[in-house]
CSV table of C-alpha atoms in Angstrom, one decimal:
chain,number,residue,atom,x,y,z
O,569,MET,CA,-16.1,62.6,31.6
O,570,ALA,CA,-14.9,60.3,28.8
O,571,LEU,CA,-15.5,62.8,26.0
O,572,PRO,CA,-12.2,64.7,26.4
O,573,TYR,CA,-10.3,61.5,26.2
O,574,LEU,CA,-12.2,60.4,23.1
O,575,VAL,CA,-11.5,63.8,21.5
O,576,GLN,CA,-7.8,63.5,22.4
O,577,ALA,CA,-7.6,60.0,21.0
O,578,GLN,CA,-9.3,61.2,17.8
O,579,GLN,CA,-6.7,64.0,17.5
O,580,GLN,CA,-3.8,61.6,18.0
O,581,ARG,CA,-4.9,59.3,15.2
O,582,PRO,CA,-2.3,59.4,12.4
O,583,LYS,CA,-3.5,60.8,9.1
O,584,VAL,CA,-2.9,58.9,5.9
O,585,PHE,CA,-3.3,60.8,2.6
O,586,VAL,CA,-4.2,58.5,-0.4
O,587,MET,CA,-3.7,59.5,-4.0
O,588,GLU,CA,-4.3,57.4,-7.1
O,589,VAL,CA,-2.3,57.4,-10.4
O,590,LYS,CA,-3.9,55.0,-12.9
O,591,SER,CA,-2.9,56.5,-16.2
O,592,GLU,CA,0.1,57.4,-18.4
O,593,ILE,CA,2.8,59.5,-16.7
O,594,ASP,CA,2.5,62.8,-18.5
O,595,PRO,CA,2.2,66.6,-17.6
O,596,ARG,CA,-1.3,66.0,-16.3
O,597,THR,CA,-0.2,63.3,-13.9
O,598,ASN,CA,2.7,65.4,-12.9
O,599,ARG,CA,0.4,68.3,-12.0
O,600,TYR,CA,-2.0,65.9,-10.3
O,601,THR,CA,0.7,64.7,-7.9
O,602,GLU,CA,1.9,68.2,-7.2
O,603,LEU,CA,-1.6,69.2,-6.2
O,604,ALA,CA,-2.0,66.1,-4.1
O,605,PHE,CA,1.2,66.6,-2.2
O,606,ASP,CA,0.3,70.3,-1.6
O,607,GLN,CA,-3.1,69.2,-0.2
O,608,ALA,CA,-1.4,66.5,2.0
O,609,THR,CA,0.8,69.2,3.4
O,610,GLU,CA,-2.2,71.5,4.1
O,611,ALA,CA,-4.0,68.6,5.8
O,612,ASP,CA,-0.9,67.9,7.9
O,613,ALA,CA,-0.9,64.2,6.9
O,614,ASP,CA,1.5,62.0,8.7
O,615,HIS,CA,1.8,59.5,5.8
O,616,VAL,CA,1.2,59.5,2.1
O,617,LEU,CA,0.1,56.4,0.1
O,618,LEU,CA,0.3,56.4,-3.7
O,619,VAL,CA,-1.9,53.8,-5.4
O,620,LEU,CA,-0.1,53.2,-8.7
O,621,ASP,CA,-1.1,51.3,-11.9
O,622,THR,CA,0.7,52.5,-15.0
O,623,PHE,CA,2.7,51.3,-18.0
O,624,GLY,CA,4.9,54.4,-17.9
O,625,GLY,CA,5.1,57.6,-19.8
O,626,ALA,CA,7.2,60.7,-20.2
O,627,LEU,CA,10.6,60.5,-18.5
O,628,ASN,CA,10.9,64.2,-17.7
O,629,ASP,CA,7.5,64.1,-15.8
O,630,ALA,CA,8.4,60.9,-14.0
O,631,ASP,CA,11.7,62.5,-12.9
O,632,GLU,CA,9.9,65.5,-11.5
O,633,ILE,CA,7.5,63.2,-9.6
O,634,ARG,CA,10.4,61.1,-8.3
O,635,THR,CA,12.1,64.3,-7.0
O,636,ARG,CA,8.9,65.4,-5.4
O,637,ILE,CA,8.6,62.1,-3.5
O,638,LEU,CA,12.2,62.0,-2.4
O,639,GLU,CA,12.1,65.5,-1.1
O,640,TYR,CA,8.8,65.2,0.7
O,641,PRO,CA,9.4,65.4,4.5
O,642,LYS,CA,6.8,62.7,5.5
O,643,PRO,CA,7.0,59.0,4.6
O,644,VAL,CA,5.6,58.1,1.2
O,645,TYR,CA,4.5,54.6,0.4
O,646,VAL,CA,3.3,53.1,-2.9
O,647,PHE,CA,0.8,50.3,-3.5
O,648,ILE,CA,1.4,48.8,-7.0
O,649,ASN,CA,-2.0,47.7,-8.0
O,650,LYS,CA,-0.9,45.5,-11.0
O,651,ASP,CA,1.7,47.5,-13.0
O,652,ALA,CA,4.6,49.8,-12.4
O,653,ALA,CA,6.5,49.7,-15.7
O,654,SER,CA,9.1,52.0,-17.0
O,655,ALA,CA,8.4,55.5,-15.5
O,656,GLY,CA,6.2,53.8,-12.9
O,657,ALA,CA,9.1,51.7,-11.7
O,658,LEU,CA,11.2,54.9,-11.2
O,659,ILE,CA,8.4,56.5,-9.2
O,660,SER,CA,8.0,53.4,-7.1
O,661,LEU,CA,11.7,53.2,-6.2
O,662,ALA,CA,11.5,56.8,-4.9
O,663,CYS,CA,9.0,55.8,-2.2
O,664,ASP,CA,10.0,54.7,1.2
O,665,SER,CA,8.1,51.4,1.1
O,666,ILE,CA,6.7,49.4,-1.8
O,667,TYR,CA,3.7,47.1,-1.5
O,668,MET,CA,2.3,45.1,-4.4
O,669,ALA,CA,-0.9,43.4,-5.3
O,670,PRO,CA,-0.9,39.7,-6.1
O,671,GLY,CA,0.2,39.3,-9.7
O,672,ALA,CA,1.7,42.8,-9.9
O,673,ASN,CA,4.9,43.6,-11.7
O,674,ILE,CA,7.6,46.3,-11.5
O,675,GLY,CA,10.4,47.0,-13.9
O,676,ALA,CA,10.9,47.1,-17.7
O,677,ALA,CA,12.3,50.7,-17.5
O,678,THR,CA,14.0,50.9,-20.9
O,679,VAL,CA,13.5,54.3,-22.4
O,680,VAL,CA,11.6,54.0,-25.7
O,681,ASP,CA,10.5,56.4,-28.4
O,682,ALA,CA,7.0,57.0,-29.8
O,683,SER,CA,7.2,53.9,-31.9
O,684,GLY,CA,8.3,51.6,-29.0
O,685,THR,CA,11.9,51.3,-30.2
O,686,ALA,CA,14.7,51.7,-27.6
O,687,ALA,CA,15.8,55.3,-27.5
O,688,PRO,CA,19.5,56.3,-28.2
O,689,GLY,CA,22.1,55.5,-25.6
O,690,LYS,CA,22.2,58.9,-23.9
O,691,TYR,CA,18.6,58.4,-22.8
O,692,GLN,CA,19.4,54.9,-21.5
O,693,SER,CA,22.5,56.1,-19.7
O,694,TYR,CA,20.5,58.8,-17.9
O,695,MET,CA,17.7,56.4,-17.0
O,696,ARG,CA,20.2,53.9,-15.6
O,697,SER,CA,21.8,56.7,-13.5
O,698,ILE,CA,18.6,57.9,-11.9
O,699,MET,CA,17.3,54.4,-11.3
O,700,ARG,CA,20.5,53.5,-9.6
O,701,SER,CA,20.6,56.7,-7.5
O,702,THR,CA,16.9,56.4,-6.5
O,703,ALA,CA,17.4,52.8,-5.4
O,704,GLU,CA,20.5,53.8,-3.3
O,705,ALA,CA,18.5,56.6,-1.7
O,706,ASN,CA,16.1,54.1,-0.2
O,707,GLY,CA,18.5,51.2,0.5
O,708,ARG,CA,17.6,49.1,-2.5
O,709,ASN,CA,19.9,47.2,-4.8
O,710,PRO,CA,21.1,49.7,-7.4
O,711,HIS,CA,22.5,46.9,-9.6
O,712,LEU,CA,19.0,45.4,-10.0
O,713,ALA,CA,17.4,48.8,-10.5
O,714,GLU,CA,19.9,49.4,-13.3
O,715,ALA,CA,19.1,46.1,-14.8
O,716,MET,CA,15.5,47.2,-15.2
O,717,VAL,CA,16.8,49.6,-17.9
O,718,GLU,CA,19.4,47.6,-19.7
O,719,ALA,CA,20.1,43.8,-19.7
O,720,SER,CA,23.8,44.1,-20.2
O,721,VAL,CA,24.4,45.1,-16.6
O,722,ASP,CA,23.2,41.7,-15.3
O,723,SER,CA,24.8,38.5,-16.6
O,724,THR,CA,21.7,36.4,-15.6
O,725,LEU,CA,19.6,38.2,-18.2
O,726,SER,CA,19.6,37.2,-21.9
O,727,ALA,CA,20.3,39.6,-24.7
O,728,GLY,CA,17.4,42.1,-25.3
O,729,GLN,CA,15.8,41.2,-21.9
O,730,VAL,CA,15.4,43.7,-19.1
O,731,LEU,CA,14.6,43.0,-15.5
O,732,THR,CA,10.9,42.8,-14.5
O,733,LEU,CA,10.0,41.5,-11.0
O,734,THR,CA,6.8,39.9,-9.9
O,735,SER,CA,5.5,40.7,-6.5
O,736,THR,CA,7.1,37.5,-5.0
O,737,GLU,CA,10.4,38.2,-6.7
O,738,ALA,CA,10.3,41.8,-5.6
O,739,ILE,CA,10.0,40.7,-2.0
O,740,ARG,CA,12.9,38.2,-2.5
O,741,TYR,CA,15.2,40.9,-3.8
O,742,GLY,CA,14.2,43.5,-1.3
O,743,PHE,CA,12.2,45.7,-3.7
O,744,CYS,CA,8.9,45.1,-2.0
O,745,GLU,CA,7.9,45.1,1.7
O,746,GLY,CA,4.7,43.1,1.4
O,747,ILE,CA,1.8,41.9,-0.7
O,748,ALA,CA,-1.7,43.3,-0.2
O,749,THR,CA,-5.0,43.1,-2.0
O,750,ASP,CA,-6.1,46.6,-1.4
O,751,VAL,CA,-5.4,49.9,0.4
O,752,ASP,CA,-6.8,48.6,3.7
O,753,GLY,CA,-4.4,45.6,3.5
O,754,VAL,CA,-1.4,48.0,2.9
O,755,LEU,CA,-2.5,50.1,5.9
O,756,ALA,CA,-2.7,47.0,8.1
O,757,LYS,CA,0.9,46.0,7.1
O,758,LEU,CA,2.0,49.5,8.1
O,759,ASN,CA,0.1,49.3,11.4
O,760,LEU,CA,-2.0,52.2,10.3
O,761,GLN,CA,-5.4,50.3,10.1
O,762,ASP,CA,-6.8,52.8,12.7
O,763,ALA,CA,-5.5,55.9,10.9
O,764,GLU,CA,-7.7,58.6,9.5
O,765,VAL,CA,-7.7,58.1,5.7
O,766,LEU,CA,-7.9,61.2,3.6
O,767,ARG,CA,-8.4,60.7,-0.1
O,768,PHE,CA,-7.3,63.3,-2.7
O,769,ASN,CA,-9.9,64.5,-5.1
O,770,LEU,CA,-9.5,67.1,-7.8
O,771,SER,CA,-11.2,70.4,-7.0
O,772,THR,CA,-14.0,71.7,-9.2
O,773,ALA,CA,-11.6,74.2,-10.9
O,774,ASP,CA,-9.1,71.3,-11.7
O,775,LYS,CA,-11.9,69.2,-13.0
O,776,ILE,CA,-12.9,72.1,-15.3
O,777,ILE,CA,-9.3,72.3,-16.5
O,778,ASP,CA,-9.3,68.6,-17.3
O,779,PHE,CA,-12.5,69.1,-19.2
O,780,PHE,CA,-11.0,71.7,-21.4
O,781,LEU,CA,-7.9,69.5,-22.1
O,782,ASN,CA,-10.2,67.1,-24.0
O,783,PRO,CA,-9.1,67.4,-27.7
O,784,PHE,CA,-12.7,67.6,-28.9
O,785,VAL,CA,-13.3,70.6,-26.6
O,786,SER,CA,-10.0,72.1,-27.7
O,787,GLY,CA,-11.3,71.9,-31.3
O,788,ILE,CA,-14.5,73.7,-30.4
O,789,LEU,CA,-12.6,76.5,-28.6
O,790,LEU,CA,-10.3,76.9,-31.6
O,791,LEU,CA,-13.4,77.2,-33.8
O,792,VAL,CA,-14.7,80.0,-31.6
O,793,VAL,CA,-11.3,81.7,-31.7
O,794,LEU,CA,-11.0,81.7,-35.5
O,795,GLY,CA,-14.7,82.5,-36.1
O,796,GLY,CA,-14.7,85.3,-33.6
O,797,LEU,CA,-11.6,86.9,-35.1
O,798,TYR,CA,-13.0,86.6,-38.6
O,799,PHE,CA,-16.4,88.2,-37.7
O,800,GLU,CA,-14.7,91.0,-35.8
O,801,LEU,CA,-12.4,91.8,-38.8
O,802,GLN,CA,-15.4,91.9,-41.1
O,803,THR,CA,-17.4,94.1,-38.8
O,804,PRO,CA,-14.9,96.0,-36.6
O,805,GLY,CA,-16.3,97.8,-33.6
O,806,ILE,CA,-19.0,95.3,-32.6
O,807,GLY,CA,-16.8,93.8,-29.9
O,808,PHE,CA,-18.8,90.6,-29.1
O,809,PRO,CA,-17.0,88.3,-31.6
O,810,LEU,CA,-13.6,89.6,-30.4
O,811,ALA,CA,-14.6,89.1,-26.8
O,812,ALA,CA,-15.8,85.5,-27.6
O,813,ALA,CA,-12.5,84.8,-29.4
O,814,PHE,CA,-10.5,86.2,-26.5
O,815,VAL,CA,-12.3,84.1,-23.8
O,816,ALA,CA,-12.1,81.0,-26.0
O,817,GLY,CA,-8.3,81.6,-26.5
O,818,ILE,CA,-7.8,81.9,-22.7
O,819,LEU,CA,-9.8,78.7,-22.1
O,820,TYR,CA,-7.7,77.0,-24.8
O,821,LEU,CA,-4.3,78.1,-23.6
O,822,THR,CA,-4.6,78.2,-19.8
O,823,PRO,CA,-5.3,74.4,-19.1
O,824,TYR,CA,-2.3,73.4,-21.3
O,825,TYR,CA,-0.1,76.0,-19.6
O,826,LEU,CA,-1.1,74.9,-16.1
O,827,ASN,CA,-0.4,71.2,-17.0
O,828,GLY,CA,3.0,72.0,-18.3
O,829,LEU,CA,2.2,71.2,-22.0
O,830,ALA,CA,2.2,74.8,-23.2
O,831,GLU,CA,5.7,76.2,-22.9
O,832,ASN,CA,6.3,80.0,-22.9
O,833,TRP,CA,8.0,79.9,-26.3
O,834,GLU,CA,5.0,78.1,-27.8
O,835,ILE,CA,2.6,80.7,-26.5
O,836,LEU,CA,4.9,83.4,-27.8
O,837,LEU,CA,4.9,81.7,-31.2
O,838,PHE,CA,1.1,81.8,-31.2
O,839,VAL,CA,1.1,85.6,-30.3
O,840,VAL,CA,3.6,86.3,-33.0
O,841,GLY,CA,1.5,84.5,-35.5
O,842,ILE,CA,-1.6,86.5,-34.6
O,843,LEU,CA,0.4,89.8,-34.8
O,844,LEU,CA,1.6,88.9,-38.3
O,845,ILE,CA,-1.9,88.2,-39.5
O,846,ALA,CA,-3.1,91.5,-38.0
O,847,VAL,CA,-0.2,93.4,-39.7
O,848,GLU,CA,-1.2,91.7,-43.0
O,849,LEU,CA,-4.8,92.7,-42.6
O,850,PHE,CA,-4.4,96.2,-41.3
O,851,VAL,CA,-1.0,97.5,-42.5
O,852,ILE,CA,0.2,95.7,-45.6
O,853,PRO,CA,-2.2,95.7,-48.6
O,854,GLY,CA,-3.2,92.4,-50.1
O,855,PHE,CA,-2.3,89.1,-48.6
O,856,GLY,CA,1.2,87.8,-48.9
O,857,ILE,CA,4.2,86.3,-47.1
O,858,THR,CA,3.4,88.0,-43.8
O,859,GLY,CA,-0.1,86.7,-43.6
O,860,ILE,CA,0.9,83.2,-44.7
O,861,SER,CA,3.7,83.1,-42.2
O,862,GLY,CA,1.3,84.2,-39.4
O,863,ILE,CA,-1.1,81.4,-40.3
O,864,ILE,CA,1.7,78.8,-40.3
O,865,LEU,CA,3.0,80.0,-36.9
O,866,VAL,CA,-0.5,79.9,-35.4
O,867,PHE,CA,-1.1,76.4,-36.7
O,868,LEU,CA,2.3,75.1,-35.5
O,869,SER,CA,1.9,76.7,-32.1
O,870,LEU,CA,-1.5,75.2,-31.6
O,871,VAL,CA,-0.2,71.7,-32.5
O,872,LEU,CA,2.9,72.1,-30.3
O,873,ILE,CA,0.8,73.3,-27.3
O,874,MET,CA,-1.2,70.0,-27.3
O,875,VAL,CA,1.8,67.6,-27.4
O,876,ASN,CA,4.5,67.0,-24.8
O,877,ASN,CA,7.5,67.8,-27.1
O,878,GLN,CA,10.9,68.8,-25.7
O,879,ALA,CA,11.9,71.9,-27.7
O,880,LEU,CA,10.7,70.4,-31.0
O,881,ASP,CA,12.1,67.0,-30.1
O,882,PHE,CA,9.2,64.5,-30.8
O,883,THR,CA,11.2,61.4,-29.9
O,884,PHE,CA,8.9,60.5,-27.1
O,885,VAL,CA,5.6,61.9,-28.5
O,886,ALA,CA,3.3,59.0,-29.5
O,887,SER,CA,2.2,59.1,-33.1
O,888,GLU,CA,-1.4,58.7,-32.1
O,889,GLN,CA,-1.1,61.7,-29.7
O,890,LEU,CA,0.4,63.8,-32.5
O,891,MET,CA,-2.4,62.7,-34.9
O,892,LYS,CA,-5.0,63.5,-32.3
O,893,SER,CA,-3.6,67.0,-31.9
O,894,LEU,CA,-3.4,67.6,-35.7
O,895,SER,CA,-7.0,66.3,-36.0
O,896,SER,CA,-8.3,68.7,-33.4
O,897,ILE,CA,-6.6,71.7,-35.0
O,898,VAL,CA,-7.8,70.8,-38.5
O,899,ILE,CA,-11.3,70.1,-37.4
O,900,GLY,CA,-11.4,73.4,-35.5
O,901,MET,CA,-10.2,75.3,-38.6
O,902,VAL,CA,-12.5,73.5,-41.0
O,903,GLY,CA,-15.4,74.0,-38.6
O,904,ALA,CA,-14.6,77.7,-38.4
O,905,VAL,CA,-14.7,78.0,-42.2
O,906,VAL,CA,-18.0,76.0,-42.4
O,907,LEU,CA,-19.5,78.1,-39.6
O,908,ILE,CA,-18.5,81.3,-41.3
O,909,ALA,CA,-19.9,80.1,-44.7
O,910,LEU,CA,-23.2,79.1,-43.1
O,911,THR,CA,-23.9,82.0,-40.9
O,912,TRP,CA,-22.3,85.0,-42.6
O,913,ASP,CA,-25.3,86.0,-44.8
O,914,ARG,CA,-27.8,85.3,-42.1
O,915,MET,CA,-25.8,87.4,-39.6
O,916,LEU,CA,-25.5,90.3,-42.0
O,917,ASN,CA,-29.3,90.3,-42.6
O,918,SER,CA,-30.2,90.0,-38.9
O,919,ASP,CA,-32.0,92.8,-37.1
O,920,ALA,CA,-29.1,93.2,-34.6
O,921,MET,CA,-26.6,93.6,-37.4
O,922,LYS,CA,-28.8,96.1,-39.2
O,923,ARG,CA,-28.7,98.3,-36.1
O,924,LEU,CA,-24.9,98.1,-35.9
O,925,VAL,CA,-23.8,98.3,-39.5
O,926,LEU,CA,-24.2,101.4,-41.7
O,927,LYS,CA,-26.2,100.5,-44.8
O,928,ASP,CA,-26.5,104.0,-46.4
O,929,THR,CA,-24.6,104.5,-49.7
O,930,PHE,CA,-23.4,107.7,-51.2
O,931,ARG,CA,-24.3,108.0,-54.9
O,932,ASN,CA,-22.9,110.2,-57.6
O,933,GLU,CA,-26.3,111.5,-58.6
O,934,GLU,CA,-26.7,112.8,-55.1
O,935,GLY,CA,-23.6,114.9,-55.5
O,936,TYR,CA,-21.2,112.7,-53.5
O,937,ARG,CA,-17.6,112.4,-54.9
O,938,VAL,CA,-14.5,110.6,-53.9
O,939,GLY,CA,-11.5,112.9,-53.4
O,940,ASN,CA,-8.6,112.9,-55.9
O,941,THR,CA,-10.7,111.5,-58.7
O,942,ALA,CA,-11.5,114.7,-60.7
O,943,ALA,CA,-8.2,115.3,-62.4
O,944,HIS,CA,-9.9,114.8,-65.8
O,945,LEU,CA,-12.0,117.9,-65.1
O,946,ILE,CA,-9.1,120.3,-65.1
O,947,GLY,CA,-9.6,122.8,-68.0
O,948,LYS,CA,-13.3,122.1,-68.3
O,949,ALA,CA,-15.9,124.9,-68.2
O,950,GLY,CA,-19.0,124.9,-66.0
O,951,ILE,CA,-21.6,127.1,-64.4
O,952,ALA,CA,-21.7,128.3,-60.7
O,953,HIS,CA,-24.6,126.5,-59.2
O,954,THR,CA,-24.5,128.4,-55.9
O,955,ARG,CA,-22.9,131.6,-54.8
O,956,MET,CA,-19.2,130.9,-54.1
O,957,SER,CA,-17.8,133.0,-51.3
O,958,PRO,CA,-15.3,131.5,-51.9
O,959,THR,CA,-16.7,127.9,-51.6
O,960,GLY,CA,-19.8,126.6,-53.2
O,961,ARG,CA,-21.0,124.2,-55.9
O,962,VAL,CA,-20.6,124.1,-59.7
O,963,MET,CA,-22.4,122.2,-62.5
O,964,ILE,CA,-20.0,120.6,-65.0
O,965,GLU,CA,-21.5,118.3,-67.7
O,966,ASN,CA,-24.8,118.0,-65.7
O,967,THR,CA,-23.0,116.9,-62.5
O,968,LEU,CA,-22.6,118.9,-59.3
O,969,TYR,CA,-19.2,119.3,-57.7
O,970,ASP,CA,-17.9,121.0,-54.6
O,971,ALA,CA,-15.7,123.9,-55.6
O,972,GLN,CA,-13.6,126.8,-54.3
O,973,ALA,CA,-13.2,130.2,-56.1
O,974,ARG,CA,-9.6,131.2,-56.7
O,975,ASP,CA,-10.3,134.9,-56.6
O,976,GLY,CA,-13.1,136.9,-55.0
O,977,TYR,CA,-16.8,135.8,-55.2
O,978,ILE,CA,-18.7,134.1,-58.0
O,979,GLU,CA,-22.4,134.6,-58.4
O,980,PRO,CA,-24.8,131.8,-59.5
O,981,GLY,CA,-25.0,131.4,-63.3
O,982,GLU,CA,-21.6,132.7,-64.0
O,983,THR,CA,-19.2,130.7,-66.2
O,984,VAL,CA,-16.2,129.1,-64.5
O,985,VAL,CA,-13.3,127.0,-65.6
O,986,VAL,CA,-11.5,124.3,-63.5
O,987,ILE,CA,-7.9,125.2,-62.9
O,988,ASP,CA,-6.9,122.7,-60.2
O,989,GLN,CA,-8.3,120.2,-57.6
O,990,SER,CA,-7.7,119.7,-53.9
O,991,THR,CA,-8.5,116.7,-51.8
O,992,PHE,CA,-12.2,117.4,-51.4
O,993,SER,CA,-13.1,120.1,-54.0
O,994,LEU,CA,-12.2,121.7,-57.3
O,995,ARG,CA,-10.5,125.1,-57.7
O,996,VAL,CA,-12.2,127.3,-60.3
O,997,LYS,CA,-11.9,130.8,-61.7
O,998,LYS,CA,-14.5,133.0,-63.3
O,999,VAL,CA,-14.2,133.2,-67.1
């Protein structure tokens, strides 16, 4: 009799969806939160709790996360487990309630470039604006939020100093609703200690995408792309090297595209580079400006795809991130050259290649000739080797040639003279 009531009580328990961000704010974090909020919606969660520990990151990605939180229809709380600096402070202010661990900090939201130097004034102005508006949206002091970006807005701060609040100070100024040591403590303060807790975990597909975002793995994929293209160009028609290059290219580009790193124009740049190389190889003889331009475009596009630049603006791209990207590309290219050098002869002499590649040669002594190379024979005399009716073969200077009689038939042994040549044979007349 009590079972229906127990089931009903279980169904009435609120659901709290918990996600964790403990890394730099970048396109990967941005996509992570997007997936998490989508899953929270699917699970029909009543509350969302973000566990945050970050020193900041990309402003554009933080702004998208901020907007996502502000527009989410259910309450969103944040538990700052030690640090919410810079972009982390902006994300925290977007949440309905802020809880902090003992010794945690929030603030220091000045926009800096890759070297750690304060970015130009336009970036600071924008950051001050969104910090102010975000604080206002949740009833927090916009003046103090703005002071986290620039010290000049608060007379109590010394020159060059921006506002950073400890957990105790944040409570005093209304930026924090309570102090807790863990997620359970936060839930207790929210009177959700009996709630059903759902934790966000990346799906297998998303874990695979994260795996392929590893710069080392990207370098291996690039090696397969370059090596596959080279082998296919050297032995056209086999198909396997081209297929391997195509699959590796998809695995290289897709994760970066899904995480917002690879822009459409960067992928287009890569495609144009490949097309220029193909034109140089198959259409234009030799190797010149078209092929070199294609190689440069491919190289640049691969580098740009791996870094979070804003239309070639590298102001906020860390130098170590750029060097990591360059290293991956260079290692992949050098590895492809080494792979080709070590395996090319072995591959050509393999049994599989012998079944696929034509090894026969056509020798002069066997009567084979290349068209349009017999102009020097015009005017020379020879002997009809076969009956020409009107085509046949003639012997000139102890060499057999395909020939065609200009008039009538010519019997074997009769003397002929070359009067012209066509693409595949000589034109002769009987003397």
